[in-house]
XYZ file of C-alpha atoms in Angstrom:
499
model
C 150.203 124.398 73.186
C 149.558 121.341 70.832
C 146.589 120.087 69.533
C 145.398 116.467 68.008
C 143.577 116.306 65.259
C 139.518 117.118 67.032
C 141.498 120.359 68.564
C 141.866 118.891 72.183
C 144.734 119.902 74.048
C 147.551 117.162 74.645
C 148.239 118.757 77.789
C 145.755 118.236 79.694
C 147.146 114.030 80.071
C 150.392 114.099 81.776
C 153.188 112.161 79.304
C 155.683 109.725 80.337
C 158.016 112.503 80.564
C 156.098 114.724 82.923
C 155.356 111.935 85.362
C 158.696 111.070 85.846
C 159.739 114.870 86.124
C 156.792 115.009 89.117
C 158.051 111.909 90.655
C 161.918 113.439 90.559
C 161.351 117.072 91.894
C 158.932 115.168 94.620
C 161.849 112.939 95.366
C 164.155 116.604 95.506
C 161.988 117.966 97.987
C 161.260 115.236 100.094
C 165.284 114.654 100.346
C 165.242 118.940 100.820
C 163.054 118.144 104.260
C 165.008 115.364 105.506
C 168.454 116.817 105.633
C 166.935 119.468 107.533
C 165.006 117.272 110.372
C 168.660 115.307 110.201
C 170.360 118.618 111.204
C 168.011 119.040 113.865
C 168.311 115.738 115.271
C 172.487 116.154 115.670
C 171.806 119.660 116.910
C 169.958 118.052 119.535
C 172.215 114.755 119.903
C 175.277 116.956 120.561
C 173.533 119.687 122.724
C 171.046 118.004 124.269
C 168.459 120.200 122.911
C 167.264 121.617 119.584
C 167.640 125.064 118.571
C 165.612 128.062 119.415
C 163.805 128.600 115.949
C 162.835 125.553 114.476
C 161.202 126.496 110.902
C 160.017 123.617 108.644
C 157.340 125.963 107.069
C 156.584 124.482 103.486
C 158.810 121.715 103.575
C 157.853 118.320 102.234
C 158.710 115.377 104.794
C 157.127 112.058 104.703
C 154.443 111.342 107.583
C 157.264 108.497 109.502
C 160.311 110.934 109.941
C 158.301 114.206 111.269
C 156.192 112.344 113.665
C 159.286 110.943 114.954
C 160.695 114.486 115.103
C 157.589 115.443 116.732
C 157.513 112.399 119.265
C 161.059 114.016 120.230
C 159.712 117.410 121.066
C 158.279 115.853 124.300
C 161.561 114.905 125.907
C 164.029 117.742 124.268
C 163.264 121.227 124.898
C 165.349 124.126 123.516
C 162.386 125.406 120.803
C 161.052 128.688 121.583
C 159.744 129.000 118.020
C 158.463 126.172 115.953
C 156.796 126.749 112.165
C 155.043 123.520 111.129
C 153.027 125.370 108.208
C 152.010 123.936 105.092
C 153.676 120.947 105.364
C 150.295 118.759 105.027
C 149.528 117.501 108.207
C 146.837 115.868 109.516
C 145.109 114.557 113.129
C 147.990 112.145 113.084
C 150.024 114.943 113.370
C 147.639 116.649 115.343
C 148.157 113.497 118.568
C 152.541 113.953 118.077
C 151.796 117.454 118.629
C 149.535 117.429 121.447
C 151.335 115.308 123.065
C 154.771 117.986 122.723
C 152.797 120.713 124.384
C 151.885 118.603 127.196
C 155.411 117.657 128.063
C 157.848 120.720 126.501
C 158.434 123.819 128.206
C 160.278 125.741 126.115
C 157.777 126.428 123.164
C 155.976 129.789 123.225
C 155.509 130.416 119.463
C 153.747 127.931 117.509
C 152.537 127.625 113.863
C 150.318 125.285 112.749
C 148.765 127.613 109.744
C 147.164 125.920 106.010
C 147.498 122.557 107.119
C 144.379 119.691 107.102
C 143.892 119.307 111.085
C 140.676 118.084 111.854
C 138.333 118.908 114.902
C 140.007 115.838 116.486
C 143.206 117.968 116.575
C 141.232 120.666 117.792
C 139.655 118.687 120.556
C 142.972 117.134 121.333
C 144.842 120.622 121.288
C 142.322 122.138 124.047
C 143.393 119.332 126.618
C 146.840 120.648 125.736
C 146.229 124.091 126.327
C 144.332 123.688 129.911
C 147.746 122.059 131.338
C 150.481 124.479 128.975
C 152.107 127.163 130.832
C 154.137 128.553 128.408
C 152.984 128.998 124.714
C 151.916 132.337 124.226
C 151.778 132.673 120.059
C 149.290 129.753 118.245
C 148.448 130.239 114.562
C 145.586 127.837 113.609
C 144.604 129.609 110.550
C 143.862 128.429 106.763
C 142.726 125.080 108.526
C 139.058 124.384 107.117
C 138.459 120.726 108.695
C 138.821 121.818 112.133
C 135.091 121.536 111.673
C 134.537 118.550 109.355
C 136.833 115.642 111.034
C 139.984 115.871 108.886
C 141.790 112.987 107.452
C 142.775 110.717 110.052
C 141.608 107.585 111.323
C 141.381 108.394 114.941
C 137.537 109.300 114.375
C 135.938 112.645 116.002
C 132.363 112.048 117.844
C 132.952 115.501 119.898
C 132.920 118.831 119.325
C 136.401 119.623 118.336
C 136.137 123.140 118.496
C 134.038 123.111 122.058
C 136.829 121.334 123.758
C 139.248 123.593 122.147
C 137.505 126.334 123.580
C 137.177 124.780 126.625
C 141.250 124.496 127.285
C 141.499 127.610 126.167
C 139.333 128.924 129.106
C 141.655 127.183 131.373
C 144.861 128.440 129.387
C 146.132 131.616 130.940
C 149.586 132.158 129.096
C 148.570 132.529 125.581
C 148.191 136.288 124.673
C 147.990 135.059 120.343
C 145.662 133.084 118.295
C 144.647 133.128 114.930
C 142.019 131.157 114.199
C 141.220 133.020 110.925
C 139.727 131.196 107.526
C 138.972 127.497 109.554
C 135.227 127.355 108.776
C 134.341 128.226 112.574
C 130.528 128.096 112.385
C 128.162 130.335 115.306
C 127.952 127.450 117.733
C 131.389 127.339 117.864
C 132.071 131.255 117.927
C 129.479 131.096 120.820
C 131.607 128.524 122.359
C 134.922 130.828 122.127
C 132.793 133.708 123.583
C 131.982 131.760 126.926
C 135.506 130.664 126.864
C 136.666 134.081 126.783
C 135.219 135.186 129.615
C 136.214 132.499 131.594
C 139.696 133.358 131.148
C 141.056 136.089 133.634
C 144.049 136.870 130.962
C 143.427 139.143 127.324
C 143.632 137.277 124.333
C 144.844 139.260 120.739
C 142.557 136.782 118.955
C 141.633 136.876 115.034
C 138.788 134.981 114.400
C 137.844 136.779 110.841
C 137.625 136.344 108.780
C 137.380 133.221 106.981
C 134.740 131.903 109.366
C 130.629 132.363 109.898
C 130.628 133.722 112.915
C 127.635 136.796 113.352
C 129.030 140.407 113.398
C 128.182 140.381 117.427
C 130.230 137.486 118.068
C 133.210 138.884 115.728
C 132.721 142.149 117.925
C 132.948 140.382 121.514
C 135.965 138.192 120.536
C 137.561 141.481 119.647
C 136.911 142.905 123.175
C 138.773 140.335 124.180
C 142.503 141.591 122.451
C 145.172 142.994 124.445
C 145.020 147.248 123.983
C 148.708 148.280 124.038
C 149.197 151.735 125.571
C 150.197 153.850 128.409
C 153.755 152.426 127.777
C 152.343 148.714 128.479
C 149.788 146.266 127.888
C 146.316 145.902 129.335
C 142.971 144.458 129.187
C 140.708 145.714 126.945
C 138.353 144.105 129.832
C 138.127 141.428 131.937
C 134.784 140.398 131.497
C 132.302 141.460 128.766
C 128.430 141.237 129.175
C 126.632 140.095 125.380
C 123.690 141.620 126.703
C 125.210 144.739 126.747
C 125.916 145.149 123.142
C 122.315 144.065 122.953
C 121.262 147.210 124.989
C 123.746 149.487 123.267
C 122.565 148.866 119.914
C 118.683 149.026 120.649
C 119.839 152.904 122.443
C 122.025 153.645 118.902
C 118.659 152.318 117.071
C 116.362 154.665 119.032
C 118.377 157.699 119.118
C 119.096 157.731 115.368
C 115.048 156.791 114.711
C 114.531 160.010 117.021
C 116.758 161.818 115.096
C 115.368 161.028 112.066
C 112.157 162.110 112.977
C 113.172 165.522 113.808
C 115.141 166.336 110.825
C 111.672 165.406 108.712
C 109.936 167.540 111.619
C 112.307 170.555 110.666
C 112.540 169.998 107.063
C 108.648 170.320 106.931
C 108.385 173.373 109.355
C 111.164 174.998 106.729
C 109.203 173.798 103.817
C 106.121 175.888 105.024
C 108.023 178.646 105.616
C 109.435 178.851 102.553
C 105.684 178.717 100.706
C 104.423 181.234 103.257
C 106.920 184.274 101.763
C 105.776 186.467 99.542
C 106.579 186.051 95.770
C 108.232 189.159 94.237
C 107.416 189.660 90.838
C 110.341 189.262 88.431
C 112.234 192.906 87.898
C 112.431 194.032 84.010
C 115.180 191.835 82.413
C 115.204 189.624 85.121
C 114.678 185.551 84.285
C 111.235 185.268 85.616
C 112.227 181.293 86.028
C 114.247 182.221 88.897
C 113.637 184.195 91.664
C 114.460 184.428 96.142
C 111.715 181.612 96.816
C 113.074 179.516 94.303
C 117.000 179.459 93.616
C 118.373 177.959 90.509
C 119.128 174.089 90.886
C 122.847 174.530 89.819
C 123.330 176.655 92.876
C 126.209 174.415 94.200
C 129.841 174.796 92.571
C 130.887 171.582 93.834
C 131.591 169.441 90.813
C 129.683 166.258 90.525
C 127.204 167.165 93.328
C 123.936 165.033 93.018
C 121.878 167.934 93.246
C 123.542 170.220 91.158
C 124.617 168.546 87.958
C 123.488 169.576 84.676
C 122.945 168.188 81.478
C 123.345 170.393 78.544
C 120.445 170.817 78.534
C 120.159 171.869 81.816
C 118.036 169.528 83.141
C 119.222 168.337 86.581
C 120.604 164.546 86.851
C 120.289 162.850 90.181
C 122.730 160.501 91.980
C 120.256 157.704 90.631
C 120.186 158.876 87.250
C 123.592 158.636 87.028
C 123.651 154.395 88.840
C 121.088 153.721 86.359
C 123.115 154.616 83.514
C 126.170 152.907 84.801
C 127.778 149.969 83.312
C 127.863 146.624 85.167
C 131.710 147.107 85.116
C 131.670 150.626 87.228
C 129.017 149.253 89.426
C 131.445 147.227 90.532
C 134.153 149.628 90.793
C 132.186 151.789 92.715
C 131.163 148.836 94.868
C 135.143 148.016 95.938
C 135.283 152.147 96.377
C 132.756 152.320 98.427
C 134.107 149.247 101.217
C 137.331 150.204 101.093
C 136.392 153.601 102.146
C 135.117 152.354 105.270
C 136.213 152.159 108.841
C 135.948 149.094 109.318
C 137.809 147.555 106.308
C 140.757 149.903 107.181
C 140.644 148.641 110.698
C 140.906 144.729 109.059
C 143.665 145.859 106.972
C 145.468 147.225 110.271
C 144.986 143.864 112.343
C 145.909 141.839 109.455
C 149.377 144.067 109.220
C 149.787 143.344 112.866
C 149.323 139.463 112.494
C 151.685 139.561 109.530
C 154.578 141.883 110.937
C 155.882 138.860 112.868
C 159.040 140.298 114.161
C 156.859 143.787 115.055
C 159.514 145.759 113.100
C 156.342 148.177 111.760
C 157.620 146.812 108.402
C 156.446 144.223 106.345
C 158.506 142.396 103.644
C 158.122 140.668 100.141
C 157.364 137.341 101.541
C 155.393 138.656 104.990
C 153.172 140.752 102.281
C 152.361 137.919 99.983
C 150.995 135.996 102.528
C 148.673 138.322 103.762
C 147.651 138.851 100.140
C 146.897 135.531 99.539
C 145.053 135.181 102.704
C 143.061 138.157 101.953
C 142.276 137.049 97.882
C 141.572 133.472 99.113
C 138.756 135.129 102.257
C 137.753 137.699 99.751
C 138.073 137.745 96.041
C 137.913 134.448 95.230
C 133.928 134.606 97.483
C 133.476 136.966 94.695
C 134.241 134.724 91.520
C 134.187 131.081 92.667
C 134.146 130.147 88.896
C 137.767 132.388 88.283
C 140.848 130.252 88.633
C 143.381 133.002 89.993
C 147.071 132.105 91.217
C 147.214 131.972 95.046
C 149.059 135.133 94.274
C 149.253 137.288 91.327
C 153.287 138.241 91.200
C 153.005 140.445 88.058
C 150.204 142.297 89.786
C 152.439 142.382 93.149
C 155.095 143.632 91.526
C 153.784 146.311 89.283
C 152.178 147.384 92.581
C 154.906 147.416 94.824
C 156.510 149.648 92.227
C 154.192 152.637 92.901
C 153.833 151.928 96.931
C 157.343 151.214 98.234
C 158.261 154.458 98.699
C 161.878 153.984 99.722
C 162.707 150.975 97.437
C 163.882 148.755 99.931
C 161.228 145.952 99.682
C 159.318 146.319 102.309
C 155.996 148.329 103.560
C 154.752 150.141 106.547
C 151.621 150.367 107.654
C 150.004 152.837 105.280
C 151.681 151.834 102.084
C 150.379 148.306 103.212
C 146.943 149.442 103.199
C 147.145 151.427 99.954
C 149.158 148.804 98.679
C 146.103 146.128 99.593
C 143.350 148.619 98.199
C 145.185 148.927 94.986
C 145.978 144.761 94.760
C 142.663 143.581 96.076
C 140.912 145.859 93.288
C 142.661 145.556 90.649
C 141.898 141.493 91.000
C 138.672 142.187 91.373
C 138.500 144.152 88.431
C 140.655 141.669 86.295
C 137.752 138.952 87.993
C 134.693 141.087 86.068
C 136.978 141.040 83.179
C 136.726 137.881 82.682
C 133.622 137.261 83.983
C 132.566 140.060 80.905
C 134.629 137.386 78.815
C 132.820 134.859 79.431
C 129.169 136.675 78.812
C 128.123 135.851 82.680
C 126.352 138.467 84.700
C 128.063 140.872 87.187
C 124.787 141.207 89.324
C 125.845 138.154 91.734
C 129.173 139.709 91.919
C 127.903 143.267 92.893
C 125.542 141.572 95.659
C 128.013 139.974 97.067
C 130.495 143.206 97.566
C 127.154 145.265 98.570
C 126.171 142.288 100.950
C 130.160 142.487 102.524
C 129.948 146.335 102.520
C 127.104 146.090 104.802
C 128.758 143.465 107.050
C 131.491 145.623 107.704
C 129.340 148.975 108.088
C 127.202 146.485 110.756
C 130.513 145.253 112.138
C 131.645 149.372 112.520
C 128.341 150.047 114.562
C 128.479 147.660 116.857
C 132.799 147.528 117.425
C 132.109 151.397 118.659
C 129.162 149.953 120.889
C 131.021 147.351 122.283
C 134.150 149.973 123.310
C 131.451 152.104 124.488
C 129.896 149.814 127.063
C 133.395 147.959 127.757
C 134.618 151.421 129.301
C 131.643 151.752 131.382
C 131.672 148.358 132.645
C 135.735 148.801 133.019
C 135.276 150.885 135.784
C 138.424 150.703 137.829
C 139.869 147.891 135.886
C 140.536 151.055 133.260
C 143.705 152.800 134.281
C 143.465 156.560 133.110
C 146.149 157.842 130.775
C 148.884 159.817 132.666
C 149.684 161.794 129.237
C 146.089 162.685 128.465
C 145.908 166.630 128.054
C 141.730 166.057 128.185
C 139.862 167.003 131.374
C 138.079 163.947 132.797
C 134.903 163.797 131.252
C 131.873 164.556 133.800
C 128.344 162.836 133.594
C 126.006 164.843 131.877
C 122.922 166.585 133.616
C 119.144 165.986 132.547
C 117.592 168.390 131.238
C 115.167 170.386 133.135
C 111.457 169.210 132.431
């Protein structure tokens, strides 16, 4: 890097040179895109039709040319799967589009993922979806102005996202959306809820995260997803009572206060026992520190054991002893340990494999596995260090990773080397995040407050999931089917106890 003379960088301003090289590879691309739509458009001249898989993912085509492709869509059928992903589009895309679901009959897999539609589109799409009979896959997500208007003229005075929920109460053939990182606020999760239950049909819908949605509204929406098993697909349920969840949690919150109660009831009662017998007096040679009623404290062999660490000294340390003498930097490391240890985040990881594998061939690839990564960095570990410019996706850090976790070489992961995969990706980020906050002399504390503040999101999110399956099977009744396989007796209601 060159410097002037008062040590500023030169290239920070863009030369001559470098604005002509822009303006050339923008030119490449842009000619890239439009050989491709013109391939499409013969395909369809000669055949009457386009093909099956249309995939324009990433491409760079002028506004004009892919609205007119677009405007097509509505008269020539033949797509089954259409990727319009990252290619920049806006609620001007948003009314072509519309419009092609109205009309076309063929489409049943759409993508419409990290593009800058607006809650006009959104508004605009749900009138789509209360007439469409055959889409079955949507991907909405990475699109944050669904909720702030987008970048079109049309103008948005109604809720987008309302009337998107509202078609998709009347929708009864999609069984896919993601709707994950779009900025969804509670009014509108509240407004997917009702429109949820309104539909007679299951819904695999990912609506985290990404979003501010509360944890009981994340939970409900998930009650919603289609439960494969018994060699087919049903309901989870059909209809799902918030009030429930409600009641469930205030019974999980009294039986574990009741709980509590008598473990402090028993500990005392064992206490007082304990003072009540007799104390022996020490034998000759015997340490008179130690004796029955009072057993050394480094009675436990299990290493590291709160209560029964020593010093050298042999005074005992205590699990808080040892946080207080951590370092900022293994605060955070124990932080990460600590969430990805739970439940919940291994359940995310799981549903997030599930939207990625596309084809469902219980392997994901290089490029499938990226994505996910950067969708998971930009939801997660970017929150944690807004002030951090990482890549959308750190290659070296992929690679050196994929190294230890792809077992078999061949490039791609199942489901378990995903999720150790993620662990070992996401942390080390976050790590190389604290690094550099270190660098800079700024304070971890906001960064371990914000891990400790997701932590207990997902431990929240954990409590109530289990709640919600709880009091969906008890509301399923005979909308359950039993399993045929099970080896388990049924399970028979319990009896009071006798007074």
């Amino acid at each position: 890097m060159k410097a002037n003379k008062e040590g500023i960088s030169t290239r920070l301003v863009p030369t001559d040179v470098q604005v002509e090289a822009d303006l050339i590879r923008t030119a490449q691309l842009e000619a890239e895109g439009l050989a491709v739509l013109k391939g499409l458009t013969e395909h369809a001249d000669l055949h009457g039709e386009f093909p099956a898989e249309v995939n324009l993912a990433g491409l760079k085509i002028p506004p004009l040319p892919r609205r007119a492709f677009l405007e097509r869509l509505e008269k020539d059928g033949g797509v089954k799967t259409l990727n319009l992903s990252q290619m920049g589009m806006d609620n001007g895309d948003g009314i072509y589009i519309s419009k092609a679901l109205k009309a076309n009959k063929t489409i049943s897999s759409l993508d419409l993922s990290s593009n800058k539609f607006g809650t006009y589109t959104a508004s605009i799409l749900g009138e789509s979806l209360s007439v469409n009979e055959t889409l079955e896959r949507l991907d909405l997500s990475d699109n944050p102005r669904l909720t702030d208007g987008g970048s079109c003229d049309t103008g948005n005075t109604q809720n987008g996202i309302e009337k998107f929920a509202e078609g998709l109460g009347d929708n009864q053939s999609l069984k896919w959306l993601d709707m994950s990182f779009d900025g969804v606020d509670a009014l509108g999760g509240q407004h997917l809820v009702e429109a949820l239950r309104k539909r007679r049909q299951a819904l695999d819908i990912f609506a985290e995260p990404g979003n501010h949605l509360t944890n009981q509204q994340v939970n409900v929406l998930a009650s919603f997803r289609i439960e494969k098993g018994d060699g087919g697909i049903g309901a989870l349920i059909d209809r799902f009572d918030v009030s429930a969840v409600l009641k469930q949690k205030k019974k999980d919150t009294e039986k574990a206060e009741a709980e509590k109660k008598q473990n402090e009831k028993e500990e005392k009662e064992n206490a007082a026992k304990a003072k009540a017998l007799p104390q022996s007096a020490p034998k000759e040679g015997e340490d008179s520190s130690s004796s029955p009623a009072d057993p050394p404290a480094a009675a436990t062999d299990q290493p590291g054991d709160a209560e029964g660490e020593q010093t050298e000294g042999g005074e005992q340390r205590t699990e808080e002893a040892d946080k207080a003498d951590e370092t900022d930097m293994e605060k955070v490391k124990r932080s990460v340990d600590k969430m990805f240890a739970l439940p919940e985040w291994k359940a995310m990881l799981e549903r997030g494999f599930q939207h990625y594998d596309i084809d469902g061939s219980g392997q994901m690839d290089t490029k499938e596995m990226k994505k996910a990564m950067a969708t998971l960095q930009k939801g997660i570990v970017n929150d944690y260090f807004p002030e951090v410019k990482l890549p959308p996706v750190d290659d070296e850090l992929v690679e050196k990773s994929m190294k230890v976790f792809d077992a078999n070489e061949n490039g791609t992961l199942s489901l378990t080397e995903y999720a150790a995969f993620s662990d070992s990706y996401l942390g080390g980020l976050i790590v190389k995040g604290a690094e550099e906050y270190e660098k800079a002399e700024k304070s971890l504390g906001p960064v371990i407050e914000k891990i400790v503040l997701r932590t207990s999101q997902l431990q929240a999110a954990t409590k109530t999931q289990k709640a919600a399956e709880a009091e969906a099977k008890r509301e399923g009744g005979s909308a359950s089917r039993p399993n045929p396989n099970s080896k388990k007796e049924p399970k028979q209601p319990k009896k009071k106890p006798e007074e």
